[in-house]
mmCIF file of C-alpha atoms and ligand atoms in Angstrom:
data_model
loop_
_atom_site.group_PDB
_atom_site.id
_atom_site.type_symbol
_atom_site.label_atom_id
_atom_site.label_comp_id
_atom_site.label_asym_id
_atom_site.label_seq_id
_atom_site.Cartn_x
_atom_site.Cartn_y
_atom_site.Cartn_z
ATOM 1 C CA UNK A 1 120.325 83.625 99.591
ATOM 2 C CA UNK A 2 119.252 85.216 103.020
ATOM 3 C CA UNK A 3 117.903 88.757 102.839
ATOM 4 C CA UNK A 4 117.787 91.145 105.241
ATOM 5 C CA UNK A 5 114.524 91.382 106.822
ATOM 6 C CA UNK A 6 113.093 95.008 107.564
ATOM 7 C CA UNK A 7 113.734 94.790 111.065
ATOM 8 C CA UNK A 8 117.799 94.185 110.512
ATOM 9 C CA UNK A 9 117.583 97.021 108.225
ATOM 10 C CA UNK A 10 116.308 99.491 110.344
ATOM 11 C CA UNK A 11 118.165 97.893 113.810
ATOM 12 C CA UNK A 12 121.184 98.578 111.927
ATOM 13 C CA UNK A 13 119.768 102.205 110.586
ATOM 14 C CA UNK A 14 119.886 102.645 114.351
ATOM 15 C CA UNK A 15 123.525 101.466 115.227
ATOM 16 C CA UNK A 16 124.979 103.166 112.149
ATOM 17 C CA UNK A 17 125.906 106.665 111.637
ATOM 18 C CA UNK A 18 122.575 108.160 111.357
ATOM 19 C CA UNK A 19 121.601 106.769 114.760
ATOM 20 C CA UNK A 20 118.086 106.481 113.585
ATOM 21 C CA UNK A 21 115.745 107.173 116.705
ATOM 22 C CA UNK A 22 114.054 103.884 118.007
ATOM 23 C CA UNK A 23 110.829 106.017 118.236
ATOM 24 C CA UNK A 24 111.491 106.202 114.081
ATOM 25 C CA UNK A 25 112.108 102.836 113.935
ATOM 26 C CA UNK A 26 108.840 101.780 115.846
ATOM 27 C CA UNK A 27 106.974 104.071 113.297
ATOM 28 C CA UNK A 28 108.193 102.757 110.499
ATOM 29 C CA UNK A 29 107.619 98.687 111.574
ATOM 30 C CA UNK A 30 104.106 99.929 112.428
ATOM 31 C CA UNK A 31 103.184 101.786 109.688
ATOM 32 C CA UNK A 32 104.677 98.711 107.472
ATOM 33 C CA UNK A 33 102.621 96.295 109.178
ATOM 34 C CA UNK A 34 99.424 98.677 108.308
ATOM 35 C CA UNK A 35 100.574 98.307 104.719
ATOM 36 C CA UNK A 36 100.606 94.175 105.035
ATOM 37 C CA UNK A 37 97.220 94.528 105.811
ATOM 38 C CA UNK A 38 96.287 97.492 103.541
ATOM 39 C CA UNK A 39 97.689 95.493 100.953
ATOM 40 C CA UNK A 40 95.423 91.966 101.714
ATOM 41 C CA UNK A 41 92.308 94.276 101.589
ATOM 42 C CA UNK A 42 93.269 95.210 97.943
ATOM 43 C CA UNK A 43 94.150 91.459 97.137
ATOM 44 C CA UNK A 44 91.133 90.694 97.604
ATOM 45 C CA UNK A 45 89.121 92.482 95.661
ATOM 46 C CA UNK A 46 85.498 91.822 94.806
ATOM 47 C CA UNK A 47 86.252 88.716 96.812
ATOM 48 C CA UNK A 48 85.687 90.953 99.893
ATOM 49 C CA UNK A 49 82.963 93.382 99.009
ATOM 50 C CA UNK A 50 85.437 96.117 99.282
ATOM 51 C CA UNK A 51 85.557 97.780 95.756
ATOM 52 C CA UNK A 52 83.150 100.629 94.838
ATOM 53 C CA UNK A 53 82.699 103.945 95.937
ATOM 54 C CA UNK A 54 81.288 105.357 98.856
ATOM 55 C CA UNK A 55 78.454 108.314 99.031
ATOM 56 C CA UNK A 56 80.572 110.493 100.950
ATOM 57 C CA UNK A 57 83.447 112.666 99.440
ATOM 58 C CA UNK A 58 86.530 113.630 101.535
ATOM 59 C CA UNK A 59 88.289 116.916 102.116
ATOM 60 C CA UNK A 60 89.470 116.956 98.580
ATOM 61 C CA UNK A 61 86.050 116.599 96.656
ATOM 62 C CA UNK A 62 86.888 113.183 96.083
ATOM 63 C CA UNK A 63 84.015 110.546 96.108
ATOM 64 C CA UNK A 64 85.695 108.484 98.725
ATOM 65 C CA UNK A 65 86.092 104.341 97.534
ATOM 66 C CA UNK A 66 85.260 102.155 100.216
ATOM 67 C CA UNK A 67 89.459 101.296 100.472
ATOM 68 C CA UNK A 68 90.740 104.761 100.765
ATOM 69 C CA UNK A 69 88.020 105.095 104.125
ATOM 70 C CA UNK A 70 89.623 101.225 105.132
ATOM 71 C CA UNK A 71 92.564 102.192 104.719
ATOM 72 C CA UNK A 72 92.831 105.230 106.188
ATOM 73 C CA UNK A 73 91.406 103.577 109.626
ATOM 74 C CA UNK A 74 94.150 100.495 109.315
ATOM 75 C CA UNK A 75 96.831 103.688 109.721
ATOM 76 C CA UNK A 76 95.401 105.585 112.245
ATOM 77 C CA UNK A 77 94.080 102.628 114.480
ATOM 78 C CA UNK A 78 98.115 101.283 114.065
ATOM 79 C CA UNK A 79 99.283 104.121 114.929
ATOM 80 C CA UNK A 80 97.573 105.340 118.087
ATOM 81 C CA UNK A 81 99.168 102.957 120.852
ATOM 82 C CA UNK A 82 103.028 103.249 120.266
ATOM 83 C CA UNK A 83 104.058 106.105 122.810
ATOM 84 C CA UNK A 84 106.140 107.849 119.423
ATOM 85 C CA UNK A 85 103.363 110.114 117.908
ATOM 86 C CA UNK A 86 101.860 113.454 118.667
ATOM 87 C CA UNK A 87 99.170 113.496 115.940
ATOM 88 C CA UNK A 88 98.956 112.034 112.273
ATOM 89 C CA UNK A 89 97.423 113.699 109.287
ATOM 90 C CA UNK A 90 95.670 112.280 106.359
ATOM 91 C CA UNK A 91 94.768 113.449 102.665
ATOM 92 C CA UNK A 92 91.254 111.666 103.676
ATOM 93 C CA UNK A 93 90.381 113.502 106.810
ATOM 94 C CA UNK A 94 89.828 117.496 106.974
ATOM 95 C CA UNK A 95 91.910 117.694 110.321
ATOM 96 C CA UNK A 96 94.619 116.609 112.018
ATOM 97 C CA UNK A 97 94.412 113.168 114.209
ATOM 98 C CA UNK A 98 96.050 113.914 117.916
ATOM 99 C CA UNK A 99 97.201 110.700 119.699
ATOM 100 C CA UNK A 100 93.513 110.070 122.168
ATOM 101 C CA UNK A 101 93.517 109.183 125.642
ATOM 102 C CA UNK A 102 94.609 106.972 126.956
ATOM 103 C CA UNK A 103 97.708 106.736 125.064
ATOM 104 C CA UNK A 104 101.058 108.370 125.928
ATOM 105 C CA UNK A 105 101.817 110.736 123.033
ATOM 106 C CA UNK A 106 105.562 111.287 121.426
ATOM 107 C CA UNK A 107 107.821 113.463 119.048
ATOM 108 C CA UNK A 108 106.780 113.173 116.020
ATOM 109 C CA UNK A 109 104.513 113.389 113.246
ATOM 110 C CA UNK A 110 103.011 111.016 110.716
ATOM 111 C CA UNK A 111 101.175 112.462 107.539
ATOM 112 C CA UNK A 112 99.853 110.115 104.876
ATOM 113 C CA UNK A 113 98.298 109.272 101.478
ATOM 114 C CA UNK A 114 96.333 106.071 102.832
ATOM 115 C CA UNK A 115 95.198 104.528 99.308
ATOM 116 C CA UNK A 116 96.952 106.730 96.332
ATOM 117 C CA UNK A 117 95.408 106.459 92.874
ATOM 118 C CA UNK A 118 92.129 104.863 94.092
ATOM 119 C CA UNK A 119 90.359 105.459 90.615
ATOM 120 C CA UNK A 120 92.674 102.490 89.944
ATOM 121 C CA UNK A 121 90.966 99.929 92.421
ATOM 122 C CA UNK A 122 87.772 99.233 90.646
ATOM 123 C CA UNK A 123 90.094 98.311 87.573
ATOM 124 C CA UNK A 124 92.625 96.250 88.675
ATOM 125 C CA UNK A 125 95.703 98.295 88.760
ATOM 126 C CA UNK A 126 98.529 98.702 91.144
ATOM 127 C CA UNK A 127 97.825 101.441 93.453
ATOM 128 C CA UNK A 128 99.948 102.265 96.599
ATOM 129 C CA UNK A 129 99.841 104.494 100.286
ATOM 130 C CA UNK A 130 102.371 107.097 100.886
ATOM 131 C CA UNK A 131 103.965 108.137 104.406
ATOM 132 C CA UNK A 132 105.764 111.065 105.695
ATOM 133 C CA UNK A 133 107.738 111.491 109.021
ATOM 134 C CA UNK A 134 107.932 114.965 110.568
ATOM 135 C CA UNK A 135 109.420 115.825 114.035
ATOM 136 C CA UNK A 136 107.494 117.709 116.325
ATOM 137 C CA UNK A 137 108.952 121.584 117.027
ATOM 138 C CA UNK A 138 111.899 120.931 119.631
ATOM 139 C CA UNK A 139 110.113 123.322 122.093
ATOM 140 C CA UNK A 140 106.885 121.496 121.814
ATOM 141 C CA UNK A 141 107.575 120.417 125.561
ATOM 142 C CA UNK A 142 105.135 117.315 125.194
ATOM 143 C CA UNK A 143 101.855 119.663 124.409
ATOM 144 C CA UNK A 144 99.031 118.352 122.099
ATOM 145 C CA UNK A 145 99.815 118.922 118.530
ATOM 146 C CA UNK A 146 98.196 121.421 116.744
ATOM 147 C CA UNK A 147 97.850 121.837 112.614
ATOM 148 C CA UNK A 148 100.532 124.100 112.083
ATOM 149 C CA UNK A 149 103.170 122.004 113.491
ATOM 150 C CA UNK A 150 102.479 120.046 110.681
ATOM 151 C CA UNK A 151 103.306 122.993 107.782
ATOM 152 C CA UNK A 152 106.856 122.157 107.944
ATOM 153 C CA UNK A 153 109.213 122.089 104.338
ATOM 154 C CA UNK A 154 110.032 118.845 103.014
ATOM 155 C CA UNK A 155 113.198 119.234 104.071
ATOM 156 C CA UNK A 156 112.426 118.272 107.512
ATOM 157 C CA UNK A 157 111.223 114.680 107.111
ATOM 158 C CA UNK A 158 113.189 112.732 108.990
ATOM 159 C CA UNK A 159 111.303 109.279 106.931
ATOM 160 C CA UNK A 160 109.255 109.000 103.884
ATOM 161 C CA UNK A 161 107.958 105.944 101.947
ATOM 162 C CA UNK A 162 105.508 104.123 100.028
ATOM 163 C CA UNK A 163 103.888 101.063 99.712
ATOM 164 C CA UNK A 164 103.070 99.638 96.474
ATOM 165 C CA UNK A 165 100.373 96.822 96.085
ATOM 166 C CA UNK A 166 101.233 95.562 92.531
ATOM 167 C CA UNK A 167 102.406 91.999 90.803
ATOM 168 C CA UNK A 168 104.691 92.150 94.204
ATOM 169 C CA UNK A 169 103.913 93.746 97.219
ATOM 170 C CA UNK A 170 106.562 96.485 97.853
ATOM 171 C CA UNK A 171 107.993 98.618 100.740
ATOM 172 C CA UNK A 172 110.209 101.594 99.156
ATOM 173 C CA UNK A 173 111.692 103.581 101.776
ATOM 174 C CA UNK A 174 114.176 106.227 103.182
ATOM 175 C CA UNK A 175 115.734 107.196 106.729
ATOM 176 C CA UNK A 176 117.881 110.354 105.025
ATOM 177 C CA UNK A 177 120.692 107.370 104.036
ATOM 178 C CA UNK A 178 119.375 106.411 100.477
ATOM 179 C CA UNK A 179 116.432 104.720 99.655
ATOM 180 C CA UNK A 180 115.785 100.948 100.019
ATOM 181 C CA UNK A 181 113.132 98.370 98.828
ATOM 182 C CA UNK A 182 111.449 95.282 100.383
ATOM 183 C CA UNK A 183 109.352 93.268 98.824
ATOM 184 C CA UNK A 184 106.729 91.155 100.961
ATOM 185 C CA UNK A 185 107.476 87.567 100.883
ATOM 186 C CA UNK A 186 103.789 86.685 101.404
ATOM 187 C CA UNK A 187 104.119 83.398 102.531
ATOM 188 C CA UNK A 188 105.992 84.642 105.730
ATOM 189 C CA UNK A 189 104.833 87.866 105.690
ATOM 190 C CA UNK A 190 107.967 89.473 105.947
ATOM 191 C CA UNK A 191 109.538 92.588 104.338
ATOM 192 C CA UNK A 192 113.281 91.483 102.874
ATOM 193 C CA UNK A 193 115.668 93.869 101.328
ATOM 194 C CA UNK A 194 115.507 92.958 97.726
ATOM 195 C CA UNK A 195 116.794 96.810 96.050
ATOM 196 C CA UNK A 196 119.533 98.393 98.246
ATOM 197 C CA UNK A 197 120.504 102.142 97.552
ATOM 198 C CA UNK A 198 118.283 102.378 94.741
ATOM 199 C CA UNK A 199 119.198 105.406 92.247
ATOM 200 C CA UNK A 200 117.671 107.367 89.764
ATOM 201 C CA UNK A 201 119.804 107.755 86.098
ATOM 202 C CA UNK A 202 120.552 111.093 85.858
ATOM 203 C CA UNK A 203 119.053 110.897 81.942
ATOM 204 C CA UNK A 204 116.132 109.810 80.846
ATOM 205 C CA UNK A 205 113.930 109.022 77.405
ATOM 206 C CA UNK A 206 110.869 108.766 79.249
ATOM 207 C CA UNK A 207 107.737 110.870 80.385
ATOM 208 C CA UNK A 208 105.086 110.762 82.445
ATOM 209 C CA UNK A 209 102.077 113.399 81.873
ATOM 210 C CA UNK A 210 98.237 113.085 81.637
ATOM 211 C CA UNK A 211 98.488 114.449 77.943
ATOM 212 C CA UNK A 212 95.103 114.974 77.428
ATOM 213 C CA UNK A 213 95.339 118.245 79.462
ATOM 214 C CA UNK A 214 98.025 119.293 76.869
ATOM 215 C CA UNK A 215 95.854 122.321 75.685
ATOM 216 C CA UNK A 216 95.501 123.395 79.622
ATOM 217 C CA UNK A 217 99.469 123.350 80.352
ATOM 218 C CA UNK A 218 101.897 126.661 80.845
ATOM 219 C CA UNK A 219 104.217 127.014 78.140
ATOM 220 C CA UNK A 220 107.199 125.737 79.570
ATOM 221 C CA UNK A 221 105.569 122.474 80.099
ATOM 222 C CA UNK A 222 104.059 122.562 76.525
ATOM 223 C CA UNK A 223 107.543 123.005 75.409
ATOM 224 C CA UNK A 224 109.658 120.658 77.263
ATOM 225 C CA UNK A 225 106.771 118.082 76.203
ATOM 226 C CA UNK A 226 106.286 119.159 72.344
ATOM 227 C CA UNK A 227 110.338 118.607 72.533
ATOM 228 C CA UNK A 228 110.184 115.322 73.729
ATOM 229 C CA UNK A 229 107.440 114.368 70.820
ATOM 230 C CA UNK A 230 109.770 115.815 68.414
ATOM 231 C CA UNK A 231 111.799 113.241 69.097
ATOM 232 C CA UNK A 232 115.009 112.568 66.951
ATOM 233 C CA UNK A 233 113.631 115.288 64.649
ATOM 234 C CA UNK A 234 113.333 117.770 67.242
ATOM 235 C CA UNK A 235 115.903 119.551 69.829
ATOM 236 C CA UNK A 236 116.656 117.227 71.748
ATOM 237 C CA UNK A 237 117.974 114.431 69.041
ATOM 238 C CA UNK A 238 116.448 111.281 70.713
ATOM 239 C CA UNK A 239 113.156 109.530 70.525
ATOM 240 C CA UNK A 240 111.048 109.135 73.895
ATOM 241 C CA UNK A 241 108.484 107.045 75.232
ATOM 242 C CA UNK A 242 105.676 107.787 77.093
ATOM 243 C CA UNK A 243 103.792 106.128 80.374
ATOM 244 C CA UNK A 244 100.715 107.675 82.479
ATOM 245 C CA UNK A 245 99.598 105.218 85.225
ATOM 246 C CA UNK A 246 97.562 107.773 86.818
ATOM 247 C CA UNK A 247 98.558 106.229 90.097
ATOM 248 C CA UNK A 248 101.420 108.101 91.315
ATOM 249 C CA UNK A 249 103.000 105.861 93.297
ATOM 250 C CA UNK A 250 103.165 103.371 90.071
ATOM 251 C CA UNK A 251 104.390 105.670 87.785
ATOM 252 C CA UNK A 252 107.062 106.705 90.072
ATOM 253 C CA UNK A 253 108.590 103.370 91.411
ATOM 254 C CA UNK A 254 109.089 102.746 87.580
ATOM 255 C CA UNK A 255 111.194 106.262 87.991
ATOM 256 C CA UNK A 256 112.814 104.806 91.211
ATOM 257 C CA UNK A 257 113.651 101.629 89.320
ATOM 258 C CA UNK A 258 114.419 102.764 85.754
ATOM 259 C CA UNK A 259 114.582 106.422 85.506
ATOM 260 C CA UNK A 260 112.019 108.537 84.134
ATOM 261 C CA UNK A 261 110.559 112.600 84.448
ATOM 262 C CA UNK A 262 106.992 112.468 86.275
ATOM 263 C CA UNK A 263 104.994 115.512 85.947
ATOM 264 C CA UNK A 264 101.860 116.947 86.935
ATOM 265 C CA UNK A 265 101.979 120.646 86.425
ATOM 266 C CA UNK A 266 99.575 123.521 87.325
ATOM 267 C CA UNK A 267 97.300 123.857 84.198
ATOM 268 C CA UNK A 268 94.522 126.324 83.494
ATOM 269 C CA UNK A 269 91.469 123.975 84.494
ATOM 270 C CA UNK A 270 91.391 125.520 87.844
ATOM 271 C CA UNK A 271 93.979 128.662 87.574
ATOM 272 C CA UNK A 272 93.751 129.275 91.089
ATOM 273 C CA UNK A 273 95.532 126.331 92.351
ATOM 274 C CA UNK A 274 98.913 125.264 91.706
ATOM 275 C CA UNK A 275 98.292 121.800 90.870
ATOM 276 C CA UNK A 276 96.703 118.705 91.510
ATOM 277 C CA UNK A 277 98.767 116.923 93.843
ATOM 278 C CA UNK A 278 99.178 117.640 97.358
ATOM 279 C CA UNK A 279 102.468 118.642 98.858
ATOM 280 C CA UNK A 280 102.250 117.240 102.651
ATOM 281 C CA UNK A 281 100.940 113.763 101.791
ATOM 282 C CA UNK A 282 102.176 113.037 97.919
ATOM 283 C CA UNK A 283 104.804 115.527 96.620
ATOM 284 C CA UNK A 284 107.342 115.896 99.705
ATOM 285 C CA UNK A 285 107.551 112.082 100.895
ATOM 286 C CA UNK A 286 108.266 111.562 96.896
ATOM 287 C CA UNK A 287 110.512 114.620 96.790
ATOM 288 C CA UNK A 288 112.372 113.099 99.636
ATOM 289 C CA UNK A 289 112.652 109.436 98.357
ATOM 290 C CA UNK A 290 113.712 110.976 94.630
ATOM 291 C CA UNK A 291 116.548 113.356 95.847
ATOM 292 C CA UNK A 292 117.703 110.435 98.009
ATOM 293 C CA UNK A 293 117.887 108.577 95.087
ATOM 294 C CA UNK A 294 119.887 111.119 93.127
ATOM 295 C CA UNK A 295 117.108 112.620 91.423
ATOM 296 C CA UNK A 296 115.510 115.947 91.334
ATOM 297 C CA UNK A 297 111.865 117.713 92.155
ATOM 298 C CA UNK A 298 110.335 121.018 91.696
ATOM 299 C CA UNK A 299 108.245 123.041 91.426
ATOM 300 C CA UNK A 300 109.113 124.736 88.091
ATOM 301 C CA UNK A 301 110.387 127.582 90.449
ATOM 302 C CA UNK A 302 111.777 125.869 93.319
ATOM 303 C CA UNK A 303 112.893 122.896 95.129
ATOM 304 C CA UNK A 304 109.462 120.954 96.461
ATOM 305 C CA UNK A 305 111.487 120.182 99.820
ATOM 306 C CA UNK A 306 111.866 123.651 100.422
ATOM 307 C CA UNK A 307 108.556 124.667 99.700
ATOM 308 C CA UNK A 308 106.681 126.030 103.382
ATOM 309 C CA UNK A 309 103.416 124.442 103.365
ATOM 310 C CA UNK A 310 100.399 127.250 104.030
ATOM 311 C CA UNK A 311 97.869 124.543 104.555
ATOM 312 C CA UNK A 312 97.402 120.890 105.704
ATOM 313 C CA UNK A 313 95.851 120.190 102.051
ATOM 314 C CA UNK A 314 98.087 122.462 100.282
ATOM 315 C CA UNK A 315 98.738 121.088 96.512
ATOM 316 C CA UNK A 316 101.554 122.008 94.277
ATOM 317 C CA UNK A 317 102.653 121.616 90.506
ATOM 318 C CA UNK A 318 105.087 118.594 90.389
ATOM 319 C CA UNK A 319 108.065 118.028 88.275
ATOM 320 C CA UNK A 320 110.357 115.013 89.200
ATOM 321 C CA UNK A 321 112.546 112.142 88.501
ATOM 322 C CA UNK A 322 115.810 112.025 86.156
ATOM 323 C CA UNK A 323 118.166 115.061 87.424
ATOM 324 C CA UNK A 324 118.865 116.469 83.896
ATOM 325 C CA UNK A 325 115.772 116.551 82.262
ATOM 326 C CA UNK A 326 113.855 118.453 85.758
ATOM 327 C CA UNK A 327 116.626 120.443 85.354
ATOM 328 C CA UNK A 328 115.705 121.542 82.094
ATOM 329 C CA UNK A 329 112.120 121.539 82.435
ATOM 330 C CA UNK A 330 112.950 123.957 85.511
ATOM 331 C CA UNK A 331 115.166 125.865 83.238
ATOM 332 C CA UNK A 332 112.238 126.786 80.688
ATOM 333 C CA UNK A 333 110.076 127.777 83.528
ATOM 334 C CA UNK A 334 112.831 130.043 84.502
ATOM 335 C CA UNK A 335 113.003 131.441 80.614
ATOM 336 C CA UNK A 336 109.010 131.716 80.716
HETATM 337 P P1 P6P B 1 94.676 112.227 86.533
HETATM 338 C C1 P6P B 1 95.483 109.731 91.860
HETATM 339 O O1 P6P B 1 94.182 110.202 92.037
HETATM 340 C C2 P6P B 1 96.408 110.918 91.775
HETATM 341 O O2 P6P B 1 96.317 111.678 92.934
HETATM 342 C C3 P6P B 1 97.827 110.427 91.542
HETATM 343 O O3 P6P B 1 98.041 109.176 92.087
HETATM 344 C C4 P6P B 1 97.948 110.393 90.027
HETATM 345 O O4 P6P B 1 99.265 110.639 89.572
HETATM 346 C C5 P6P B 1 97.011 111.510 89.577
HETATM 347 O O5 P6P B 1 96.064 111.702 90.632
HETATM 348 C C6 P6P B 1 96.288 111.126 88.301
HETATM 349 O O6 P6P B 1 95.527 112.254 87.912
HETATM 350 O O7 P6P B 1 94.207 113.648 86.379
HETATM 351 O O8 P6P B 1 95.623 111.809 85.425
HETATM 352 O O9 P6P B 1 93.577 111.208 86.756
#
């Protein structure tokens, strides 16, 4: 059977009705080429000296791993040359990345997660990078980027996607016209179309939640979750399952591909912040790829996508995945 190689894919994004810019299209080629070679880096392991963790920490606090700094420079150096970016943006550097001399710069934006769930690498489990596409401001009149042209909603994305370097190699991505998945034929190196319009059932009997921060949640999330534990006995008349990857790109292609509600709420370990993940580079490229799929994110008071970022590092409380039960999660937010 003859798949559809990325390139098709996205040539035909561009004929079709949502005329997808070539400038987008270049991007997103580019920025999946980084990922081939992201992707060998984490194949190989101890093979290649580059497991462990740096002595540095990044903007976040995070003892940087020697892959999330590797990674991060595969983007940006694959990135710099094409003529289609203003600046990029990273969750591993503390400021924005303009487009250097002597490169031409362009109209948009590229924000990214290079190496999500890197506490994963040392062990062996799938971990994955997440991008974002933002245009620049329409009166930007070619002038250097600056940080706030970044703090757009989600809503705005014009692409968002993630790589995920598991048992296969995959490319889960959307233009705005649903999401679609390639998986990395290795031995060619290509991307082919193996999941087209993926969706997300609107019900689900499965969560996702670190649960040993149960005693630190709100009590809407302590509810929704005691309900699901209840099981048949409880409310809700129907035994669930449980799954915590604690790699979020993991835990939510299982969402993409079987259905699922991911959640990682604010909690009381540090009050002042709104949660753990961050919106730019993790919550509003999922957010994107999720309602494209049919699903739903929040908050637990609002839509993430329409969420107006204060800050490049910004984080927010996440609740996402099967329609009905966000829904309802959102719902006993709502009741307090
Ligand atoms: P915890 C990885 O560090 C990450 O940002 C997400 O990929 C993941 O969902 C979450 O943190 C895991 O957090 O507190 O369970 O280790």
């Amino acid at each position: 059977m003859k798949r559809k190689s990325l390139t098709q894919f996205l040539i035909e994004q561009q004929r079709s009705e949502c005329a997808l810019p070539a400038d987008v299209r270049l991007l997103i080629e580019v920025v999946a080429r980084a990922c081939k070679a992201i992707g060998h880096h984490v194949g190989k392991g101890a093979l290649s000296g580059v497991l462990g963790s740096l002595t540095t920490e990044n903007v976040q606090g995070e003892v940087q791993k020697k892959l999330d700094v590797i990674s991060n420079e595969i983007l940006l150096e694959a990135n710099e040359w094409g003529g289609n970016l203003s600046a990029m943006a990273s969750e591993e550097m503390d400021t924005i990345h303009p487009i250097p001399n002597p490169y031409p710069r362009g109209g948009y934006l590229l924000l990214f997660d290079p190496l999500d769930g890197s506490s994963n690498i040392d062990v062996n489990v799938s971990i994955g990078t997440i991008f974002s596409v933002l245009r620049m401001p329409a009166d930007a009149d070619g002038r250097e980027a600056t940080e706030a042209d970044f703090l757009q909603p989600g809503r705005q994305q014009v692409a968002a996607g993630y790589a995920l370097y598991g048992p296969q190699t995959m490319l889960v991505l959307t233009v705005g016209t649903g999401v679609y998945g390639f998986t990395l034929d290795r031995e060619m190196g290509s991307w082919l179309l193996t999941h087209e319009r993926m969706q997300i059932p609107a019900d689900t009997a499965e969560f996702a939640i670190n649960t040993s921060n149960t005693r630190h949640w709100a009590p809407p999330v302590r509810r929704y979750v005691d309900e699901c534990l209840a099981g048949k006995t409880g409310p809700r008349g129907k035994d669930f399952n449980m799954r915590w990857v604690a790699s979020m790109v993991t835990d939510i292609h299982r969402i993409m591909t079987r259905g699922g509600i991911f959640m990682y709420p604010w909690d009381a370990r540090e009050p002042g912040k709104p949660g753990k993940l961050r919106l730019l580079y993790e919550a509003n490229p999922m957010s994107f790829l999720v309602e494209q799929a049919g699903g739903a994110a929040t908050n637990g008071q609002q839509r993430i996508l329409d969420v107006q970022p204060q800050g490049l590092h910004e984080r927010v409380s996440v609740l996402l995945g099967s329609k009905n039960e966000v829904e309802l999660v959102t719902a006993y937010h709502a009741e307090g």
